[in-house]
């Protein structure tokens, strides 16, 4: 059963300059029409959902020429007040890394972030690095390098479990798996290698397993506060599964942003401030962003 909801702090970026002008995943087709105004309206609805649920939302300014900057989750992963930044695989997205790292350096104190670090290896933030209290689940296969998993483990002082993605439609871990509460996840088994399915089965024997129809509408690109799960409206089967398990599905239509392979989670970077004094003394390393 679901646990109680907890108040979260999210970082988002308005899709002011959103378009699909290049293709770096199977969802992207530059020749298809994109309605930027509709994308903004759908994004605003998502932001309002978070506010209505009692969460805090900070904003990073969009930048002309960076249409995928709306996918804030890719900009970093923040654990215990440590912002592990992004080093993007594709040239088109590389400038985003600096923007997000600068935001954390400027606003870190006010949001509870005490350090920001740029990894040496390719790492695409919460797109591939999903945090639970027990461990960080880390995707690889298409974007983030396994070497970044080890960097993250050293930086934040938590166990990092590597998972291999094998279907290019699910190019980031957050398109194939969602963390629902402290002990529960939902994932799409076919997106993972046999070995990774085995690992997930051992770690999460009571996990929800998503059906094909929900996975292919990016239903797993969801955001949970422990009880409420914000997910694409098209993922009707998954919404039923969540309700049966005691969660409260909150649906949203992000059909325009899905044209670039994004959903609610892609648009949402969670800021986890430092909460435990022992973590500060026993984990992480002193490092200037570089």
PDB file of C-alpha atoms in Angstrom:
ATOM      1  CA  UNK A   1       0.000   0.000   0.000  1.00  0.00           C
ATOM      2  CA  UNK A   2       1.027   3.573  -0.595  1.00  0.00           C
ATOM      3  CA  UNK A   3       2.647   5.618   2.133  1.00  0.00           C
ATOM      4  CA  UNK A   4       1.730   9.161   3.121  1.00  0.00           C
ATOM      5  CA  UNK A   5       2.481  12.005   0.744  1.00  0.00           C
ATOM      6  CA  UNK A   6       5.447  14.197   1.583  1.00  0.00           C
ATOM      7  CA  UNK A   7       5.993  17.757   0.413  1.00  0.00           C
ATOM      8  CA  UNK A   8       8.546  17.982  -2.393  1.00  0.00           C
ATOM      9  CA  UNK A   9      10.571  20.754  -4.011  1.00  0.00           C
ATOM     10  CA  UNK A  10      10.811  20.651  -7.794  1.00  0.00           C
ATOM     11  CA  UNK A  11      12.821  22.580 -10.366  1.00  0.00           C
ATOM     12  CA  UNK A  12      11.135  23.166 -13.727  1.00  0.00           C
ATOM     13  CA  UNK A  13      11.796  25.070 -16.961  1.00  0.00           C
ATOM     14  CA  UNK A  14       8.981  26.615 -19.005  1.00  0.00           C
ATOM     15  CA  UNK A  15       9.024  25.315 -22.629  1.00  0.00           C
ATOM     16  CA  UNK A  16       9.074  28.816 -24.107  1.00  0.00           C
ATOM     17  CA  UNK A  17      11.385  27.740 -26.921  1.00  0.00           C
ATOM     18  CA  UNK A  18      10.224  24.142 -27.247  1.00  0.00           C
ATOM     19  CA  UNK A  19      10.318  22.573 -30.688  1.00  0.00           C
ATOM     20  CA  UNK A  20      11.655  19.405 -32.292  1.00  0.00           C
ATOM     21  CA  UNK A  21      14.509  20.599 -34.486  1.00  0.00           C
ATOM     22  CA  UNK A  22      16.746  17.506 -34.274  1.00  0.00           C
ATOM     23  CA  UNK A  23      16.381  13.792 -33.540  1.00  0.00           C
ATOM     24  CA  UNK A  24      18.333  12.130 -30.727  1.00  0.00           C
ATOM     25  CA  UNK A  25      15.771   9.497 -29.733  1.00  0.00           C
ATOM     26  CA  UNK A  26      13.091   7.483 -31.586  1.00  0.00           C
ATOM     27  CA  UNK A  27      10.299   9.796 -30.451  1.00  0.00           C
ATOM     28  CA  UNK A  28      11.706  12.864 -32.200  1.00  0.00           C
ATOM     29  CA  UNK A  29      10.685  13.706 -35.779  1.00  0.00           C
ATOM     30  CA  UNK A  30      11.781  17.196 -36.880  1.00  0.00           C
ATOM     31  CA  UNK A  31       9.387  17.119 -39.830  1.00  0.00           C
ATOM     32  CA  UNK A  32       6.335  16.801 -37.545  1.00  0.00           C
ATOM     33  CA  UNK A  33       4.435  19.916 -36.516  1.00  0.00           C
ATOM     34  CA  UNK A  34       4.893  21.148 -32.939  1.00  0.00           C
ATOM     35  CA  UNK A  35       2.510  23.548 -31.205  1.00  0.00           C
ATOM     36  CA  UNK A  36       4.724  25.455 -28.770  1.00  0.00           C
ATOM     37  CA  UNK A  37       1.802  27.370 -27.265  1.00  0.00           C
ATOM     38  CA  UNK A  38       0.045  24.090 -26.495  1.00  0.00           C
ATOM     39  CA  UNK A  39       3.254  22.688 -25.003  1.00  0.00           C
ATOM     40  CA  UNK A  40       3.454  25.719 -22.686  1.00  0.00           C
ATOM     41  CA  UNK A  41      -0.207  25.351 -21.676  1.00  0.00           C
ATOM     42  CA  UNK A  42       0.223  21.649 -20.922  1.00  0.00           C
ATOM     43  CA  UNK A  43       3.386  22.355 -18.937  1.00  0.00           C
ATOM     44  CA  UNK A  44       1.631  25.108 -16.964  1.00  0.00           C
ATOM     45  CA  UNK A  45      -1.072  22.605 -16.073  1.00  0.00           C
ATOM     46  CA  UNK A  46       1.581  20.215 -14.767  1.00  0.00           C
ATOM     47  CA  UNK A  47       3.155  22.961 -12.669  1.00  0.00           C
ATOM     48  CA  UNK A  48      -0.237  23.897 -11.242  1.00  0.00           C
ATOM     49  CA  UNK A  49      -0.893  20.269 -10.305  1.00  0.00           C
ATOM     50  CA  UNK A  50       2.274  20.274  -8.213  1.00  0.00           C
ATOM     51  CA  UNK A  51       1.286  23.519  -6.525  1.00  0.00           C
ATOM     52  CA  UNK A  52      -2.227  22.229  -5.827  1.00  0.00           C
ATOM     53  CA  UNK A  53      -0.715  19.122  -4.225  1.00  0.00           C
ATOM     54  CA  UNK A  54       1.227  21.388  -1.855  1.00  0.00           C
ATOM     55  CA  UNK A  55       4.660  21.084  -3.434  1.00  0.00           C
ATOM     56  CA  UNK A  56       7.152  23.887  -4.022  1.00  0.00           C
ATOM     57  CA  UNK A  57       8.225  24.692  -7.581  1.00  0.00           C
ATOM     58  CA  UNK A  58      11.307  26.725  -8.495  1.00  0.00           C
ATOM     59  CA  UNK A  59      11.958  27.840 -12.054  1.00  0.00           C
ATOM     60  CA  UNK A  60      15.078  28.046 -14.180  1.00  0.00           C
ATOM     61  CA  UNK A  61      14.964  30.473 -17.101  1.00  0.00           C
ATOM     62  CA  UNK A  62      14.614  28.895 -20.554  1.00  0.00           C
ATOM     63  CA  UNK A  63      17.270  29.718 -23.143  1.00  0.00           C
ATOM     64  CA  UNK A  64      16.693  30.327 -26.874  1.00  0.00           C
ATOM     65  CA  UNK A  65      18.159  27.543 -28.972  1.00  0.00           C
ATOM     66  CA  UNK A  66      17.875  24.937 -26.182  1.00  0.00           C
ATOM     67  CA  UNK A  67      14.446  23.407 -26.886  1.00  0.00           C
ATOM     68  CA  UNK A  68      14.987  20.396 -24.615  1.00  0.00           C
ATOM     69  CA  UNK A  69      15.858  22.489 -21.573  1.00  0.00           C
ATOM     70  CA  UNK A  70      12.225  21.984 -20.519  1.00  0.00           C
ATOM     71  CA  UNK A  71      13.278  18.473 -19.493  1.00  0.00           C
ATOM     72  CA  UNK A  72      14.710  19.653 -16.195  1.00  0.00           C
ATOM     73  CA  UNK A  73      15.119  16.142 -14.794  1.00  0.00           C
ATOM     74  CA  UNK A  74      18.075  15.638 -17.124  1.00  0.00           C
ATOM     75  CA  UNK A  75      19.941  18.621 -15.668  1.00  0.00           C
ATOM     76  CA  UNK A  76      21.119  16.985 -12.437  1.00  0.00           C
ATOM     77  CA  UNK A  77      20.283  14.613  -9.619  1.00  0.00           C
ATOM     78  CA  UNK A  78      20.183  16.155  -6.147  1.00  0.00           C
ATOM     79  CA  UNK A  79      20.739  13.919  -3.125  1.00  0.00           C
ATOM     80  CA  UNK A  80      21.232  15.148   0.462  1.00  0.00           C
ATOM     81  CA  UNK A  81      22.023  18.652  -0.733  1.00  0.00           C
ATOM     82  CA  UNK A  82      24.569  17.466  -3.311  1.00  0.00           C
ATOM     83  CA  UNK A  83      23.850  18.361  -6.943  1.00  0.00           C
ATOM     84  CA  UNK A  84      25.452  15.854  -9.303  1.00  0.00           C
ATOM     85  CA  UNK A  85      25.261  17.686 -12.612  1.00  0.00           C
ATOM     86  CA  UNK A  86      24.826  16.540 -16.181  1.00  0.00           C
ATOM     87  CA  UNK A  87      27.259  15.826 -18.969  1.00  0.00           C
ATOM     88  CA  UNK A  88      25.106  15.199 -22.024  1.00  0.00           C
ATOM     89  CA  UNK A  89      25.902  12.629 -24.663  1.00  0.00           C
ATOM     90  CA  UNK A  90      24.568  14.616 -27.609  1.00  0.00           C
ATOM     91  CA  UNK A  91      26.066  17.884 -28.810  1.00  0.00           C
ATOM     92  CA  UNK A  92      22.661  19.552 -29.096  1.00  0.00           C
ATOM     93  CA  UNK A  93      22.048  19.315 -25.358  1.00  0.00           C
ATOM     94  CA  UNK A  94      25.531  19.986 -23.999  1.00  0.00           C
ATOM     95  CA  UNK A  95      24.952  23.714 -23.250  1.00  0.00           C
ATOM     96  CA  UNK A  96      22.122  22.789 -20.859  1.00  0.00           C
ATOM     97  CA  UNK A  97      24.653  21.339 -18.457  1.00  0.00           C
ATOM     98  CA  UNK A  98      26.211  24.724 -17.712  1.00  0.00           C
ATOM     99  CA  UNK A  99      22.826  26.393 -17.245  1.00  0.00           C
ATOM    100  CA  UNK A 100      21.666  23.910 -14.634  1.00  0.00           C
ATOM    101  CA  UNK A 101      24.973  23.813 -12.806  1.00  0.00           C
ATOM    102  CA  UNK A 102      25.037  27.622 -12.658  1.00  0.00           C
ATOM    103  CA  UNK A 103      21.499  27.639 -11.263  1.00  0.00           C
ATOM    104  CA  UNK A 104      22.524  25.408  -8.380  1.00  0.00           C
ATOM    105  CA  UNK A 105      25.640  27.459  -7.694  1.00  0.00           C
ATOM    106  CA  UNK A 106      23.586  30.680  -7.566  1.00  0.00           C
ATOM    107  CA  UNK A 107      20.529  29.340  -5.704  1.00  0.00           C
ATOM    108  CA  UNK A 108      22.098  26.494  -3.767  1.00  0.00           C
ATOM    109  CA  UNK A 109      21.995  28.068  -0.313  1.00  0.00           C
ATOM    110  CA  UNK A 110      18.345  29.075  -0.581  1.00  0.00           C
ATOM    111  CA  UNK A 111      17.223  25.604  -1.742  1.00  0.00           C
ATOM    112  CA  UNK A 112      19.405  23.552   0.587  1.00  0.00           C
ATOM    113  CA  UNK A 113      22.068  22.516  -1.920  1.00  0.00           C
ATOM    114  CA  UNK A 114      25.589  22.786  -0.491  1.00  0.00           C
ATOM    115  CA  UNK A 115      27.694  21.591  -3.426  1.00  0.00           C
ATOM    116  CA  UNK A 116      27.472  21.145  -7.196  1.00  0.00           C
ATOM    117  CA  UNK A 117      29.655  18.814  -9.210  1.00  0.00           C
ATOM    118  CA  UNK A 118      30.099  18.226 -12.938  1.00  0.00           C
ATOM    119  CA  UNK A 119      30.811  14.552 -13.624  1.00  0.00           C
ATOM    120  CA  UNK A 120      33.664  13.452 -15.854  1.00  0.00           C
ATOM    121  CA  UNK A 121      31.608  10.704 -17.497  1.00  0.00           C
ATOM    122  CA  UNK A 122      28.404  11.119 -19.490  1.00  0.00           C
ATOM    123  CA  UNK A 123      25.497  11.438 -17.070  1.00  0.00           C
ATOM    124  CA  UNK A 124      22.003  12.712 -17.782  1.00  0.00           C
ATOM    125  CA  UNK A 125      20.657  13.550 -14.347  1.00  0.00           C
ATOM    126  CA  UNK A 126      17.415  12.083 -13.068  1.00  0.00           C
ATOM    127  CA  UNK A 127      16.742  10.851 -16.553  1.00  0.00           C
ATOM    128  CA  UNK A 128      18.946   7.886 -15.619  1.00  0.00           C
ATOM    129  CA  UNK A 129      19.535   8.323 -11.876  1.00  0.00           C
ATOM    130  CA  UNK A 130      16.486   7.662  -9.693  1.00  0.00           C
ATOM    131  CA  UNK A 131      16.797   8.039  -5.935  1.00  0.00           C
ATOM    132  CA  UNK A 132      15.268   5.866  -3.220  1.00  0.00           C
ATOM    133  CA  UNK A 133      16.107   5.921   0.514  1.00  0.00           C
ATOM    134  CA  UNK A 134      17.981   2.626   0.212  1.00  0.00           C
ATOM    135  CA  UNK A 135      19.850   3.154  -3.044  1.00  0.00           C
ATOM    136  CA  UNK A 136      20.059   5.002  -6.353  1.00  0.00           C
ATOM    137  CA  UNK A 137      18.857   3.096  -9.409  1.00  0.00           C
ATOM    138  CA  UNK A 138      21.036   4.032 -12.370  1.00  0.00           C
ATOM    139  CA  UNK A 139      20.284   3.439 -16.039  1.00  0.00           C
ATOM    140  CA  UNK A 140      22.770   2.832 -18.813  1.00  0.00           C
ATOM    141  CA  UNK A 141      22.716   1.503 -22.349  1.00  0.00           C
ATOM    142  CA  UNK A 142      21.832   4.593 -24.364  1.00  0.00           C
ATOM    143  CA  UNK A 143      22.825   7.772 -22.506  1.00  0.00           C
ATOM    144  CA  UNK A 144      24.535   7.619 -19.107  1.00  0.00           C
ATOM    145  CA  UNK A 145      27.877   5.796 -18.876  1.00  0.00           C
ATOM    146  CA  UNK A 146      28.448   3.195 -16.135  1.00  0.00           C
ATOM    147  CA  UNK A 147      31.504   5.201 -15.069  1.00  0.00           C
ATOM    148  CA  UNK A 148      29.132   7.982 -14.015  1.00  0.00           C
ATOM    149  CA  UNK A 149      27.375   5.533 -11.706  1.00  0.00           C
ATOM    150  CA  UNK A 150      30.624   5.047  -9.830  1.00  0.00           C
ATOM    151  CA  UNK A 151      31.260   8.791  -9.717  1.00  0.00           C
ATOM    152  CA  UNK A 152      27.814   9.340  -8.247  1.00  0.00           C
ATOM    153  CA  UNK A 153      28.303   6.596  -5.666  1.00  0.00           C
ATOM    154  CA  UNK A 154      31.516   8.239  -4.487  1.00  0.00           C
ATOM    155  CA  UNK A 155      30.080  11.746  -4.534  1.00  0.00           C
ATOM    156  CA  UNK A 156      26.903  11.140  -2.516  1.00  0.00           C
ATOM    157  CA  UNK A 157      28.009   8.122  -0.480  1.00  0.00           C
ATOM    158  CA  UNK A 158      25.079   5.903  -1.430  1.00  0.00           C
ATOM    159  CA  UNK A 159      24.823   2.528  -3.130  1.00  0.00           C
ATOM    160  CA  UNK A 160      24.223   2.865  -6.864  1.00  0.00           C
ATOM    161  CA  UNK A 161      22.670  -0.093  -8.690  1.00  0.00           C
ATOM    162  CA  UNK A 162      23.313  -0.207 -12.446  1.00  0.00           C
ATOM    163  CA  UNK A 163      20.469  -1.274 -14.758  1.00  0.00           C
ATOM    164  CA  UNK A 164      20.862  -1.864 -18.496  1.00  0.00           C
ATOM    165  CA  UNK A 165      18.242  -0.535 -20.911  1.00  0.00           C
ATOM    166  CA  UNK A 166      17.885  -2.414 -24.198  1.00  0.00           C
ATOM    167  CA  UNK A 167      14.951  -0.796 -26.061  1.00  0.00           C
ATOM    168  CA  UNK A 168      15.843   2.570 -27.682  1.00  0.00           C
ATOM    169  CA  UNK A 169      12.295   3.865 -27.124  1.00  0.00           C
ATOM    170  CA  UNK A 170      13.107   3.775 -23.420  1.00  0.00           C
ATOM    171  CA  UNK A 171      16.389   5.604 -23.699  1.00  0.00           C
ATOM    172  CA  UNK A 172      16.404   6.942 -20.126  1.00  0.00           C
ATOM    173  CA  UNK A 173      15.628   4.982 -16.975  1.00  0.00           C
ATOM    174  CA  UNK A 174      12.795   7.370 -16.117  1.00  0.00           C
ATOM    175  CA  UNK A 175      10.916   6.261 -19.233  1.00  0.00           C
ATOM    176  CA  UNK A 176      10.951   2.629 -18.049  1.00  0.00           C
ATOM    177  CA  UNK A 177      10.792   2.830 -14.255  1.00  0.00           C
ATOM    178  CA  UNK A 178       9.257   5.093 -11.613  1.00  0.00           C
ATOM    179  CA  UNK A 179       9.893   5.277  -7.877  1.00  0.00           C
ATOM    180  CA  UNK A 180       6.511   5.359  -6.120  1.00  0.00           C
ATOM    181  CA  UNK A 181       7.411   5.456  -2.422  1.00  0.00           C
ATOM    182  CA  UNK A 182      10.248   4.435  -0.125  1.00  0.00           C
ATOM    183  CA  UNK A 183       9.916   0.737  -0.989  1.00  0.00           C
ATOM    184  CA  UNK A 184       7.796   0.506  -4.141  1.00  0.00           C
ATOM    185  CA  UNK A 185       8.647   0.921  -7.810  1.00  0.00           C
ATOM    186  CA  UNK A 186       6.865   0.277 -11.088  1.00  0.00           C
ATOM    187  CA  UNK A 187       8.750  -0.738 -14.217  1.00  0.00           C
ATOM    188  CA  UNK A 188       8.384  -2.133 -17.727  1.00  0.00           C
ATOM    189  CA  UNK A 189      10.324  -5.423 -17.819  1.00  0.00           C
ATOM    190  CA  UNK A 190      10.858  -5.524 -21.592  1.00  0.00           C
ATOM    191  CA  UNK A 191      12.913  -2.317 -21.453  1.00  0.00           C
ATOM    192  CA  UNK A 192      15.656  -4.067 -19.448  1.00  0.00           C
ATOM    193  CA  UNK A 193      18.263  -6.738 -20.071  1.00  0.00           C
ATOM    194  CA  UNK A 194      17.676 -10.167 -18.559  1.00  0.00           C
ATOM    195  CA  UNK A 195      20.277  -9.531 -15.876  1.00  0.00           C
ATOM    196  CA  UNK A 196      18.709  -6.204 -14.906  1.00  0.00           C
ATOM    197  CA  UNK A 197      15.255  -7.785 -14.723  1.00  0.00           C
ATOM    198  CA  UNK A 198      16.736 -10.313 -12.329  1.00  0.00           C
ATOM    199  CA  UNK A 199      18.241  -7.555 -10.178  1.00  0.00           C
ATOM    200  CA  UNK A 200      14.956  -5.655 -10.047  1.00  0.00           C
ATOM    201  CA  UNK A 201      13.065  -8.820  -9.183  1.00  0.00           C
ATOM    202  CA  UNK A 202      15.403  -9.517  -6.271  1.00  0.00           C
ATOM    203  CA  UNK A 203      15.366  -5.951  -4.939  1.00  0.00           C
ATOM    204  CA  UNK A 204      11.665  -5.289  -5.489  1.00  0.00           C
ATOM    205  CA  UNK A 205       9.669  -8.541  -5.447  1.00  0.00           C
ATOM    206  CA  UNK A 206       6.427  -6.577  -4.904  1.00  0.00           C
ATOM    207  CA  UNK A 207       6.995  -4.071  -7.718  1.00  0.00           C
ATOM    208  CA  UNK A 208       4.199  -3.134 -10.090  1.00  0.00           C
ATOM    209  CA  UNK A 209       4.839  -4.306 -13.639  1.00  0.00           C
ATOM    210  CA  UNK A 210       3.620  -2.036 -16.417  1.00  0.00           C
ATOM    211  CA  UNK A 211       1.894  -3.300 -19.553  1.00  0.00           C
ATOM    212  CA  UNK A 212       3.027  -2.506 -23.093  1.00  0.00           C
ATOM    213  CA  UNK A 213       0.141  -0.117 -23.768  1.00  0.00           C
ATOM    214  CA  UNK A 214       1.093   2.086 -20.824  1.00  0.00           C
ATOM    215  CA  UNK A 215       4.827   1.991 -21.470  1.00  0.00           C
ATOM    216  CA  UNK A 216       4.533   3.164 -25.076  1.00  0.00           C
ATOM    217  CA  UNK A 217       2.690   6.344 -24.030  1.00  0.00           C
ATOM    218  CA  UNK A 218       5.482   7.067 -21.530  1.00  0.00           C
ATOM    219  CA  UNK A 219       3.212   6.163 -18.637  1.00  0.00           C
ATOM    220  CA  UNK A 220       6.231   5.294 -16.518  1.00  0.00           C
ATOM    221  CA  UNK A 221       7.585   8.824 -16.841  1.00  0.00           C
ATOM    222  CA  UNK A 222       5.741   9.623 -13.641  1.00  0.00           C
ATOM    223  CA  UNK A 223       6.294  11.692 -10.491  1.00  0.00           C
ATOM    224  CA  UNK A 224       5.249  10.405  -7.060  1.00  0.00           C
ATOM    225  CA  UNK A 225       5.182  12.132  -3.680  1.00  0.00           C
ATOM    226  CA  UNK A 226       4.607   8.829  -1.911  1.00  0.00           C
ATOM    227  CA  UNK A 227       0.855   8.795  -2.472  1.00  0.00           C
ATOM    228  CA  UNK A 228      -0.093  10.964  -5.455  1.00  0.00           C
ATOM    229  CA  UNK A 229       1.374   9.767  -8.759  1.00  0.00           C
ATOM    230  CA  UNK A 230       1.341  12.284 -11.605  1.00  0.00           C
ATOM    231  CA  UNK A 231       1.378  10.398 -14.902  1.00  0.00           C
ATOM    232  CA  UNK A 232       0.279  10.799 -18.533  1.00  0.00           C
ATOM    233  CA  UNK A 233      -3.481  10.675 -19.002  1.00  0.00           C
ATOM    234  CA  UNK A 234      -3.040   8.142 -21.788  1.00  0.00           C
ATOM    235  CA  UNK A 235      -1.688   5.495 -19.340  1.00  0.00           C
ATOM    236  CA  UNK A 236      -5.118   4.303 -18.241  1.00  0.00           C
ATOM    237  CA  UNK A 237      -4.118   0.767 -17.306  1.00  0.00           C
ATOM    238  CA  UNK A 238      -1.263   1.956 -15.128  1.00  0.00           C
ATOM    239  CA  UNK A 239      -3.565   4.449 -13.404  1.00  0.00           C
ATOM    240  CA  UNK A 240      -5.850   1.549 -12.472  1.00  0.00           C
ATOM    241  CA  UNK A 241      -2.910  -0.502 -11.189  1.00  0.00           C
ATOM    242  CA  UNK A 242      -1.756   2.383  -9.017  1.00  0.00           C
ATOM    243  CA  UNK A 243      -5.206   2.912  -7.541  1.00  0.00           C
ATOM    244  CA  UNK A 244      -5.510  -0.790  -6.733  1.00  0.00           C
ATOM    245  CA  UNK A 245      -2.210  -0.582  -4.837  1.00  0.00           C
ATOM    246  CA  UNK A 246      -3.449   2.387  -2.780  1.00  0.00           C
ATOM    247  CA  UNK A 247      -1.845   5.259  -4.704  1.00  0.00           C
ATOM    248  CA  UNK A 248      -3.796   8.221  -6.046  1.00  0.00           C
ATOM    249  CA  UNK A 249      -3.174   8.689  -9.777  1.00  0.00           C
ATOM    250  CA  UNK A 250      -3.231  12.276 -11.022  1.00  0.00           C
ATOM    251  CA  UNK A 251      -3.305  12.384 -14.802  1.00  0.00           C
ATOM    252  CA  UNK A 252      -1.986  15.112 -17.081  1.00  0.00           C
ATOM    253  CA  UNK A 253      -1.797  15.517 -20.849  1.00  0.00           C
ATOM    254  CA  UNK A 254       1.707  16.327 -22.122  1.00  0.00           C
ATOM    255  CA  UNK A 255       1.133  15.129 -25.671  1.00  0.00           C
ATOM    256  CA  UNK A 256       3.167  17.945 -27.262  1.00  0.00           C
ATOM    257  CA  UNK A 257       6.206  17.326 -25.073  1.00  0.00           C
ATOM    258  CA  UNK A 258       5.943  13.601 -25.806  1.00  0.00           C
ATOM    259  CA  UNK A 259       6.907  14.480 -29.381  1.00  0.00           C
ATOM    260  CA  UNK A 260      10.411  14.928 -27.974  1.00  0.00           C
ATOM    261  CA  UNK A 261      10.190  11.831 -25.777  1.00  0.00           C
ATOM    262  CA  UNK A 262       9.202  13.615 -22.570  1.00  0.00           C
ATOM    263  CA  UNK A 263       6.555  13.310 -19.891  1.00  0.00           C
ATOM    264  CA  UNK A 264       5.875  14.544 -16.337  1.00  0.00           C
ATOM    265  CA  UNK A 265       9.096  13.197 -14.840  1.00  0.00           C
ATOM    266  CA  UNK A 266      11.257  14.554 -17.652  1.00  0.00           C
ATOM    267  CA  UNK A 267       9.925  18.020 -16.803  1.00  0.00           C
ATOM    268  CA  UNK A 268      10.560  17.655 -13.088  1.00  0.00           C
ATOM    269  CA  UNK A 269      13.862  17.720 -11.198  1.00  0.00           C
ATOM    270  CA  UNK A 270      13.465  17.002  -7.488  1.00  0.00           C
ATOM    271  CA  UNK A 271      15.620  19.041  -5.120  1.00  0.00           C
ATOM    272  CA  UNK A 272      16.466  16.918  -2.082  1.00  0.00           C
ATOM    273  CA  UNK A 273      18.121  19.168   0.509  1.00  0.00           C
ATOM    274  CA  UNK A 274      20.538  18.000   3.145  1.00  0.00           C
ATOM    275  CA  UNK A 275      18.473  16.530   5.960  1.00  0.00           C
ATOM    276  CA  UNK A 276      20.803  14.299   7.950  1.00  0.00           C
ATOM    277  CA  UNK A 277      23.893  15.801   9.616  1.00  0.00           C
ATOM    278  CA  UNK A 278      25.671  12.436   9.553  1.00  0.00           C
ATOM    279  CA  UNK A 279      25.514  12.395   5.762  1.00  0.00           C
ATOM    280  CA  UNK A 280      27.430  15.652   5.563  1.00  0.00           C
ATOM    281  CA  UNK A 281      30.227  14.328   7.740  1.00  0.00           C
ATOM    282  CA  UNK A 282      30.364  10.828   6.318  1.00  0.00           C
ATOM    283  CA  UNK A 283      29.536  11.042   2.624  1.00  0.00           C
ATOM    284  CA  UNK A 284      30.458  13.003  -0.428  1.00  0.00           C
ATOM    285  CA  UNK A 285      33.603  14.909  -1.169  1.00  0.00           C
ATOM    286  CA  UNK A 286      34.483  18.542  -1.346  1.00  0.00           C
ATOM    287  CA  UNK A 287      34.458  19.595  -4.972  1.00  0.00           C
ATOM    288  CA  UNK A 288      34.017  22.751  -6.910  1.00  0.00           C
ATOM    289  CA  UNK A 289      31.901  22.510 -10.057  1.00  0.00           C
ATOM    290  CA  UNK A 290      34.206  22.071 -12.962  1.00  0.00           C
TER     291      UNK A 290
END
